[in-house]
Short mmCIF file of C-alpha atoms in Angstrom, two decimals:
data_model
loop_
_atom_site.label_atom_id
_atom_site.label_comp_id
_atom_site.label_asym_id
_atom_site.label_seq_id
_atom_site.Cartn_x
_atom_site.Cartn_y
_atom_site.Cartn_z
CA MET H 1326 -52.53 12.11 -6.77
CA GLY H 1327 -51.89 8.39 -6.38
CA ARG H 1328 -50.26 8.24 -9.82
CA ILE H 1329 -47.98 11.14 -9.01
CA LEU H 1330 -46.94 9.37 -5.82
CA VAL H 1331 -46.18 6.16 -7.74
CA VAL H 1332 -44.07 8.10 -10.30
CA VAL H 1333 -42.19 9.91 -7.50
CA CYS H 1334 -41.57 6.61 -5.67
CA CYS H 1335 -40.29 4.93 -8.89
CA TYR H 1336 -37.96 7.85 -9.54
CA VAL H 1337 -36.65 7.76 -5.99
CA LEU H 1338 -36.17 3.98 -6.16
CA LEU H 1339 -34.25 4.24 -9.45
CA ALA H 1340 -32.14 7.07 -8.10
CA GLY H 1341 -31.62 5.00 -4.97
CA CYS H 1342 -30.35 2.01 -7.01
CA GLY H 1343 -27.83 4.22 -8.84
CA SER H 1344 -26.70 5.82 -5.64
CA THR H 1345 -26.31 2.45 -3.90
CA LYS H 1346 -23.97 1.51 -6.77
CA GLY H 1347 -22.03 4.76 -6.24
CA LEU H 1348 -21.72 4.05 -2.53
CA ARG H 1349 -20.71 0.44 -3.11
CA GLN H 1350 -18.07 1.50 -5.63
CA GLY H 1351 -16.83 4.15 -3.22
CA ALA H 1352 -16.58 1.56 -0.44
CA GLU H 1353 -14.67 -0.91 -2.64
CA VAL H 1354 -12.33 1.72 -4.06
CA SER H 1355 -11.54 3.10 -0.61
CA GLU H 1356 -10.95 -0.38 0.82
CA ALA H 1357 -8.72 -1.36 -2.12
CA GLY H 1358 -6.83 1.95 -1.93
CA LYS H 1359 -6.18 1.63 1.78
CA ALA H 1360 -5.01 -1.97 1.38
CA TYR H 1361 -2.75 -0.88 -1.50
CA ALA H 1362 -1.21 2.07 0.37
CA THR H 1363 -0.64 -0.14 3.44
CA ALA H 1364 1.03 -2.78 1.27
CA MET H 1365 3.27 -0.13 -0.29
CA GLN H 1366 4.42 1.10 3.12
CA SER H 1367 5.05 -2.44 4.18
CA VAL H 1368 7.07 -3.26 1.03
CA ALA H 1369 9.14 -0.10 1.58
CA ASP H 1370 10.02 -1.33 5.08
CA PHE H 1371 10.77 -4.73 3.63
CA ALA H 1372 13.13 -3.22 1.02
CA LEU H 1373 15.00 -1.36 3.75
CA ALA H 1374 15.27 -4.52 5.86
CA LYS H 1375 16.68 -6.38 2.85
CA ARG H 1376 19.12 -3.56 2.11
CA ILE H 1377 20.41 -3.67 5.70
CA SER H 1378 20.69 -7.43 5.60
CA PHE H 1379 22.60 -7.21 2.28
CA LEU H 1380 24.94 -4.61 3.74
CA GLY H 1381 25.59 -6.80 6.76
CA THR H 1382 26.43 -9.86 4.64
CA GLN H 1383 28.70 -7.86 2.34
CA LEU H 1384 30.59 -6.10 5.12
CA ALA H 1385 31.09 -9.32 7.06
CA GLN H 1386 32.47 -11.00 3.94
CA GLU H 1387 34.92 -8.14 3.29
CA ARG H 1388 36.11 -8.24 6.89
CA LEU H 1389 36.80 -11.93 6.44
CA GLU H 1390 38.60 -11.51 3.12
CA ALA H 1391 40.64 -8.40 3.94
CA PRO H 1392 41.84 -9.06 7.47
CA GLY H 1393 44.01 -6.39 9.04
CA ASN H 1394 43.34 -3.89 6.26
CA ALA H 1395 41.76 -1.44 8.70
CA LYS H 1396 41.97 1.60 6.45
CA THR H 1397 40.13 -0.08 3.56
CA LEU H 1398 37.56 -1.67 5.86
CA LYS H 1399 36.87 1.63 7.63
CA ALA H 1400 36.38 3.52 4.35
CA SER H 1401 34.17 0.78 2.90
CA LEU H 1402 32.04 0.63 6.05
CA ALA H 1403 31.63 4.42 6.23
CA SER H 1404 30.70 4.92 2.56
CA ARG H 1405 28.14 2.16 2.50
CA VAL H 1406 26.59 3.05 5.83
CA GLU H 1407 26.19 6.55 4.36
CA LEU H 1408 24.43 5.12 1.30
CA GLY H 1409 22.30 2.99 3.61
CA ARG H 1410 21.27 6.05 5.60
CA GLU H 1411 20.41 7.91 2.39
CA TYR H 1412 18.18 4.98 1.41
CA ALA H 1413 16.55 4.96 4.87
CA ILE H 1414 15.71 8.68 4.50
CA LEU H 1415 14.24 8.07 1.04
CA ILE H 1416 12.18 5.18 2.38
CA GLY H 1417 10.92 7.41 5.20
CA THR H 1418 9.92 10.13 2.71
CA PHE H 1419 8.25 7.55 0.46
CA LYS H 1420 6.25 6.24 3.41
CA VAL H 1421 5.04 9.74 4.25
CA GLN H 1422 3.78 10.14 0.64
CA SER H 1423 2.22 6.72 0.70
CA LYS H 1424 0.49 7.55 3.99
CA LEU H 1425 -0.95 10.62 2.30
CA LEU H 1426 -2.53 8.36 -0.32
CA TRP H 1427 -3.87 6.18 2.51
CA ASP H 1428 -5.33 9.33 4.13
CA TYR H 1429 -7.13 10.14 0.88
CA PHE H 1430 -8.77 6.70 0.75
CA ASP H 1431 -9.55 6.92 4.45
CA ALA H 1432 -11.32 10.26 3.92
CA LEU H 1433 -13.26 8.65 1.06
CA ASP H 1434 -14.10 5.70 3.31
CA LYS H 1435 -15.41 8.03 6.03
CA LEU H 1436 -17.54 9.88 3.48
CA VAL H 1437 -19.00 6.60 2.16
CA LYS H 1438 -19.67 5.22 5.64
CA GLU H 1439 -21.22 8.39 7.01
CA PRO H 1440 -24.72 7.27 8.13
CA VAL H 1441 -27.14 9.43 6.16
CA SER H 1442 -30.23 7.42 5.23
CA GLU H 1443 -31.38 6.30 8.71
CA PRO H 1444 -30.96 9.63 10.54
CA THR H 1445 -32.72 11.44 7.65
CA ALA H 1446 -35.63 8.98 7.85
CA THR H 1447 -35.87 9.53 11.63
CA ALA H 1448 -35.69 13.31 11.19
CA ALA H 1449 -38.44 13.16 8.54
CA LYS H 1450 -40.66 11.20 10.95
CA GLU H 1451 -39.99 13.79 13.66
CA PHE H 1452 -40.81 16.46 11.11
CA ALA H 1453 -44.19 14.81 10.45
CA ASP H 1454 -44.85 14.60 14.20
CA GLY H 1455 -43.99 18.26 14.61
CA PHE H 1456 -46.20 19.25 11.69
CA ALA H 1457 -49.21 17.42 13.14
CA ALA H 1458 -48.51 18.79 16.63
CA ILE H 1459 -48.34 22.39 15.36
CA GLY H 1460 -51.68 22.02 13.61
CA LYS H 1461 -53.20 20.55 16.74
CA ALA H 1462 -51.67 23.20 19.00
CA PHE H 1463 -53.03 26.08 16.97
CA GLY H 1464 -56.33 24.28 16.66
CA LYS H 1465 -56.62 25.46 13.12
CA ALA H 1466 -55.84 22.33 11.29
CA ASN H 1467 -56.59 18.76 11.93
CA ILE H 1468 -53.58 17.10 10.45
CA HIS H 1469 -53.31 13.48 11.27
CA VAL H 1470 -50.28 11.56 10.07
CA SER H 1471 -50.69 7.84 10.60
CA PRO H 1472 -47.71 5.64 11.68
CA ASP H 1473 -47.71 4.01 8.21
CA GLN H 1474 -47.59 7.40 6.53
CA LYS H 1475 -44.77 8.44 8.82
CA THR H 1476 -42.84 5.27 7.97
CA ALA H 1477 -43.42 5.88 4.25
CA LEU H 1478 -42.33 9.50 4.58
CA GLY H 1479 -39.25 8.44 6.51
CA GLY H 1480 -38.41 5.82 3.88
CA LEU H 1481 -38.82 8.33 1.10
CA ALA H 1482 -36.59 10.86 2.84
CA GLY H 1483 -34.02 8.14 3.53
CA SER H 1484 -33.96 7.15 -0.16
CA ILE H 1485 -33.53 10.75 -1.24
CA ALA H 1486 -30.68 11.16 1.24
CA THR H 1487 -29.02 7.95 -0.04
CA ALA H 1488 -29.39 9.18 -3.63
CA TYR H 1489 -27.77 12.48 -2.72
CA HIS H 1490 -25.02 10.70 -0.76
CA GLY H 1491 -24.26 8.31 -3.64
CA LYS H 1492 -24.18 11.17 -6.14
CA VAL H 1493 -21.66 13.04 -3.99
CA VAL H 1494 -19.41 9.95 -3.81
CA SER H 1495 -19.69 9.20 -7.56
CA GLU H 1496 -18.85 12.78 -8.50
CA LEU H 1497 -15.91 12.80 -6.14
CA LEU H 1498 -14.53 9.59 -7.63
CA ARG H 1499 -14.93 10.99 -11.13
CA ASN H 1500 -13.13 14.21 -10.20
CA ASP H 1501 -10.30 12.44 -8.37
CA ALA H 1502 -9.79 9.71 -10.97
CA GLN H 1503 -6.79 11.33 -12.61
CA MET H 1504 -5.04 11.98 -9.30
CA ILE H 1505 -5.57 8.35 -8.22
CA GLY H 1506 -4.32 7.12 -11.61
CA GLU H 1507 -1.12 9.16 -11.31
CA GLN H 1508 -0.54 7.94 -7.78
CA LEU H 1509 -1.04 4.32 -8.83
CA GLU H 1510 1.47 4.83 -11.65
CA LEU H 1511 4.11 6.24 -9.28
CA GLN H 1512 3.44 3.63 -6.63
CA LYS H 1513 3.81 0.94 -9.30
CA LEU H 1514 7.22 2.37 -10.25
CA ALA H 1515 8.23 2.37 -6.59
CA LEU H 1516 7.10 -1.23 -6.20
CA HIS H 1517 9.07 -2.15 -9.32
CA GLN H 1518 12.13 -0.57 -7.73
CA PHE H 1519 11.60 -2.19 -4.31
CA ALA H 1520 10.87 -5.59 -5.84
CA GLY H 1521 14.06 -5.49 -7.95
CA SER H 1522 16.10 -4.77 -4.85
CA ILE H 1523 14.32 -7.34 -2.66
CA VAL H 1524 14.52 -10.15 -5.22
CA PHE H 1525 18.19 -9.46 -5.86
CA VAL H 1526 19.08 -9.61 -2.17
CA ALA H 1527 16.86 -12.67 -1.64
CA LYS H 1528 18.68 -14.50 -4.45
CA PHE H 1529 22.03 -13.32 -3.14
CA GLU H 1530 21.24 -14.53 0.37
CA GLN H 1531 19.86 -17.76 -1.00
CA ASN H 1532 23.10 -18.46 -2.91
CA ASP H 1533 25.20 -17.47 0.07
CA THR H 1534 23.28 -19.66 2.48
CA TYR H 1535 23.28 -22.59 0.10
CA ASN H 1536 27.02 -22.41 -0.58
CA LYS H 1537 28.24 -21.68 2.93
CA LYS H 1538 25.73 -23.35 5.20
CA VAL H 1539 24.37 -26.19 3.11
CA LEU H 1540 26.84 -27.30 0.43
CA GLU H 1541 30.17 -26.72 2.22
CA PRO H 1542 29.32 -28.51 5.50
CA TYR H 1543 27.55 -31.27 3.58
CA LEU H 1544 30.66 -32.05 1.50
CA ALA H 1545 33.16 -31.33 4.27
CA GLU H 1546 31.59 -33.67 6.80
CA ALA H 1547 31.18 -36.39 4.21
CA GLY H 1548 34.86 -36.10 3.25
CA LYS H 1549 36.06 -36.48 6.82
CA ASP H 1550 33.65 -38.94 8.28
CA PRO H 1551 30.47 -40.06 6.50
CA LYS H 1552 28.86 -40.82 9.86
CA ALA H 1553 29.65 -37.40 11.35
CA ALA H 1554 26.60 -35.34 12.21
CA LEU H 1555 25.91 -32.22 10.21
CA PRO H 1556 25.97 -28.81 11.99
CA SER H 1557 22.81 -27.94 13.93
CA ASP H 1558 21.87 -25.13 11.54
CA TRP H 1559 22.26 -27.30 8.45
CA GLU H 1560 18.63 -28.39 8.14
CA PRO H 1561 17.14 -24.93 8.88
CA SER H 1562 19.59 -23.46 6.34
CA LEU H 1563 18.46 -26.00 3.77
CA ALA H 1564 14.84 -25.03 4.48
CA ILE H 1565 15.71 -21.33 4.11
CA SER H 1566 17.50 -21.83 0.81
CA ILE H 1567 14.43 -23.67 -0.49
CA ARG H 1568 11.83 -21.25 0.92
CA ASP H 1569 13.62 -18.14 -0.36
CA VAL H 1570 12.79 -19.12 -3.95
CA ALA H 1571 9.10 -18.90 -3.12
CA SER H 1572 9.66 -15.61 -1.30
CA ALA H 1573 11.35 -14.03 -4.34
CA GLN H 1574 8.57 -15.39 -6.56
CA GLU H 1575 5.92 -13.78 -4.33
CA VAL H 1576 7.65 -10.40 -4.66
CA GLU H 1577 7.63 -10.83 -8.44
CA ASN H 1578 3.92 -11.65 -8.18
CA ALA H 1579 3.38 -8.45 -6.19
CA LYS H 1580 5.09 -6.49 -8.95
CA SER H 1581 2.83 -7.88 -11.64
CA THR H 1582 -0.21 -7.41 -9.38
CA ALA H 1583 0.60 -3.70 -9.00
CA LYS H 1584 0.86 -3.41 -12.77
CA LYS H 1585 -2.46 -5.18 -13.15
CA MET H 1586 -4.04 -2.99 -10.49
CA GLN H 1587 -3.14 0.09 -12.46
CA SER H 1588 -4.66 -1.31 -15.65
CA VAL H 1589 -7.77 -2.41 -13.71
CA TRP H 1590 -8.10 1.20 -12.53
CA LYS H 1591 -7.92 2.42 -16.15
CA ASP H 1592 -10.57 -0.16 -17.15
CA TYR H 1593 -12.67 0.84 -14.17
CA LEU H 1594 -12.60 4.47 -15.33
CA ALA H 1595 -13.51 3.32 -18.84
CA GLY H 1596 -16.40 1.36 -17.33
CA THR H 1597 -15.09 -2.05 -18.40
CA SER H 1598 -14.12 -3.36 -14.96
CA LYS H 1599 -15.65 -3.22 -11.50
CA SER H 1600 -14.36 -1.63 -8.33
CA GLY H 1601 -14.51 -5.16 -6.86
CA ASP H 1602 -11.73 -6.18 -9.29
CA LEU H 1603 -9.57 -3.42 -7.84
CA LEU H 1604 -10.21 -4.74 -4.35
CA GLY H 1605 -9.32 -8.26 -5.52
CA GLU H 1606 -5.96 -7.08 -6.88
CA ALA H 1607 -5.18 -5.17 -3.68
CA THR H 1608 -5.92 -8.32 -1.66
CA LEU H 1609 -3.60 -10.37 -3.89
CA LEU H 1610 -0.86 -7.77 -3.53
CA ASN H 1611 -1.15 -7.82 0.25
CA GLY H 1612 -1.10 -11.61 0.31
CA ALA H 1613 2.03 -11.82 -1.84
CA LEU H 1614 3.91 -9.26 0.22
CA THR H 1615 2.88 -10.78 3.54
CA TYR H 1616 4.18 -14.17 2.41
CA ALA H 1617 7.51 -12.70 1.27
CA LYS H 1618 7.88 -10.67 4.46
CA ASN H 1619 7.14 -13.66 6.68
CA ALA H 1620 9.71 -15.70 4.77
CA HIS H 1621 12.27 -12.92 5.31
CA GLU H 1622 11.50 -12.77 9.03
CA ALA H 1623 11.74 -16.55 9.33
CA ARG H 1624 15.15 -16.46 7.64
CA HIS H 1625 16.46 -13.95 10.16
CA MET H 1626 15.09 -15.72 13.21
CA PRO H 1627 17.75 -17.29 15.43
CA VAL H 1628 18.14 -21.01 14.84
CA THR H 1629 16.80 -22.95 17.80
CA GLN H 1630 17.53 -26.65 17.98
CA MET J 39 20.73 8.08 -18.49
CA ASN J 40 17.04 7.25 -18.93
CA GLU J 41 15.07 4.89 -16.69
CA ALA J 42 15.40 1.89 -19.01
CA ASP J 43 19.16 2.37 -19.21
CA LYS J 44 19.37 2.68 -15.44
CA ASP J 45 17.40 -0.58 -15.06
CA ALA J 46 19.70 -2.35 -17.53
CA THR J 47 22.83 -1.01 -15.77
CA LEU J 48 21.45 -2.11 -12.42
CA ASP J 49 20.73 -5.60 -13.77
CA ASN J 50 24.25 -5.84 -15.22
CA LEU J 51 25.83 -4.73 -11.95
CA ARG J 52 23.78 -7.27 -10.01
CA GLU J 53 24.91 -10.01 -12.37
CA MET J 54 28.54 -8.89 -11.97
CA LEU J 55 28.24 -8.97 -8.19
CA PHE J 56 26.82 -12.48 -8.36
CA LYS J 57 29.81 -13.59 -10.43
CA VAL J 58 32.37 -11.92 -8.16
CA ALA J 59 30.72 -13.33 -5.05
CA LYS J 60 30.62 -16.82 -6.53
CA SER J 61 34.26 -16.90 -7.60
CA SER J 62 36.56 -18.36 -5.00
CA THR J 63 39.39 -16.37 -3.41
CA GLU J 64 41.30 -19.53 -2.57
CA GLY J 65 44.85 -19.57 -3.90
CA LEU J 66 44.93 -15.82 -4.49
CA THR J 67 47.78 -13.70 -3.18
CA GLY J 68 47.09 -10.96 -0.62
CA ALA J 69 47.17 -8.26 -3.31
CA GLN J 70 44.86 -10.23 -5.62
CA ARG J 71 42.47 -10.79 -2.75
CA ASP J 72 42.46 -7.08 -1.91
CA ARG J 73 41.69 -6.26 -5.53
CA ARG J 74 38.78 -8.76 -5.50
CA VAL J 75 37.40 -7.18 -2.32
CA ALA J 76 37.81 -3.68 -3.78
CA GLN J 77 35.99 -4.82 -6.93
CA ARG J 78 33.11 -6.20 -4.88
CA VAL J 79 32.91 -3.02 -2.78
CA ALA J 80 32.84 -0.88 -5.92
CA ILE J 81 30.07 -2.94 -7.54
CA SER J 82 27.94 -3.10 -4.42
CA ARG J 83 28.35 0.67 -3.88
CA ALA J 84 27.35 1.33 -7.50
CA ILE J 85 24.24 -0.83 -7.05
CA MET J 86 23.27 1.04 -3.89
CA LYS J 87 23.85 4.41 -5.57
CA LEU J 88 21.69 3.54 -8.56
CA GLU J 89 18.93 2.15 -6.35
CA ASN J 90 19.00 5.35 -4.29
CA GLN J 91 18.84 7.50 -7.43
CA ALA J 92 15.88 5.54 -8.81
CA LEU J 93 13.98 5.83 -5.53
CA ALA J 94 14.85 9.52 -5.22
CA THR J 95 13.28 10.17 -8.66
CA ILE J 96 10.04 8.50 -7.58
CA VAL J 97 10.00 10.22 -4.19
CA THR J 98 10.51 13.61 -5.88
CA ALA J 99 7.65 12.97 -8.33
CA LEU J 100 5.42 11.90 -5.43
CA GLY J 101 6.42 15.05 -3.53
CA VAL J 102 5.38 17.25 -6.47
CA ARG J 103 1.95 15.57 -6.58
CA ALA J 104 1.50 15.55 -2.79
CA VAL J 105 -0.23 18.93 -3.03
CA ASP J 106 -2.88 17.44 -5.36
CA VAL J 107 -3.48 14.54 -2.99
CA GLN J 108 -3.81 16.90 -0.02
CA GLU J 109 -6.25 19.07 -2.00
CA ASN J 110 -8.37 16.03 -2.80
CA ILE J 111 -8.34 14.98 0.85
CA ASP J 112 -9.55 18.46 1.83
CA GLU J 113 -12.28 18.35 -0.82
CA THR J 114 -13.42 14.92 0.37
CA GLU J 115 -13.56 16.20 3.94
CA ASP J 116 -15.53 19.24 2.74
CA GLU J 117 -18.03 16.93 1.03
CA LEU J 118 -18.34 14.95 4.25
CA HIS J 119 -19.07 18.16 6.14
CA GLY J 120 -21.58 19.12 3.41
CA VAL J 121 -23.44 15.83 3.82
CA THR J 122 -23.48 16.06 7.62
CA ASP J 123 -24.49 19.75 7.45
CA THR J 124 -27.48 18.89 5.23
CA LEU J 125 -28.47 16.18 7.66
CA ASN J 126 -28.10 18.56 10.60
CA ILE J 127 -30.34 21.13 8.91
CA ILE J 128 -33.12 18.53 8.50
CA ARG J 129 -32.70 17.48 12.13
CA THR J 130 -32.73 21.11 13.30
CA VAL J 131 -35.90 21.87 11.37
CA ALA J 132 -37.57 18.77 12.85
CA ARG J 133 -36.55 19.83 16.34
CA ALA J 134 -37.72 23.38 15.70
CA MET J 135 -41.12 22.06 14.60
CA SER J 136 -41.47 20.11 17.87
CA SER J 137 -40.43 23.16 19.88
CA ILE J 138 -42.92 25.42 18.08
CA ALA J 139 -45.65 22.85 18.71
CA ARG J 140 -44.80 22.70 22.43
CA ILE J 141 -44.76 26.51 22.75
CA ALA J 142 -48.01 26.82 20.82
CA ALA J 143 -49.65 24.24 23.12
CA ILE J 144 -48.59 26.22 26.22
CA VAL J 145 -49.70 29.58 24.81
#
């Protein structure tokens, strides 16, 4: 009897170890997926903000260069605002799809975090109490379950529940692997598209700021009077034109991180990488995008001096 | 036009816009200046159009697969209900045992 119990306990412990791995993987995949989907929504917003800022700069420049040409200006404004609106609608639709991916990982997260082991252990202890009480009540059996036995029974039931829980999560991840892979591929393409647009505008703005707000006043003031003070926004503009390089670089980093994340997912499915690696890539992606977004917001903050 | 061609066209257009934006309009006549502005408008519109097309392709592909994602969400939620249902059955049986014991003690 004792041997059978030892064998059963070993089996349950082994099953428990495997299931803990399944639950841990599920937790890491869901966390990485949520972080990734959030980052994608954020980069979509960022791309739209950059598009609007680009439009603004371009339209202002045309107004300056084609004064009085109301017909041309009106047509140019209308056509590009229309294209801007089309982009805004596409971004909105993309965000809805990206939120759906977030919802998937959130559902997975809820499944992984559902408390199963502890309540099962408690229920098993109650079960033992009830069993002993029934025997006593009918007076036909003298079943005594000691507190230690109850704890052991509860632990055993908890381990079985964890094993079952982990198996459910592992199977789900296996079944959904292809869908997640396809989504990561499409999200990567979207990021590639957003990054191209963001980096282009960032470089454009950087050139514009450098030429108009840094170089021109620097040379102009020096030509007139070397001792004349530079405009109040000169130093912040210089800082912006320096910082923007790093911002564009971070967006490029995000692009390569998304590519890496997709290959990590493939390796994960092949069993050659861990779910923790996926989480690491998602964290890097978020970090890169946050930096770039903060730099963009700083650039568009009013100059206070 | 395939995706690689679109990317290359987009890159070329961006380069062109950089060049046009960099070149000075000083010394140009009114007509020349208008042409330069029209050129810039055309390039920047073309860039925006291509960017919109590229994003629209991705959004459409995502839309097609949205049904799969929703199905997987529903399945995950079903599994969650399955796990909680199993747990509830164990709890119910435990409670039933206690109730039977109490009734038996009274009888």
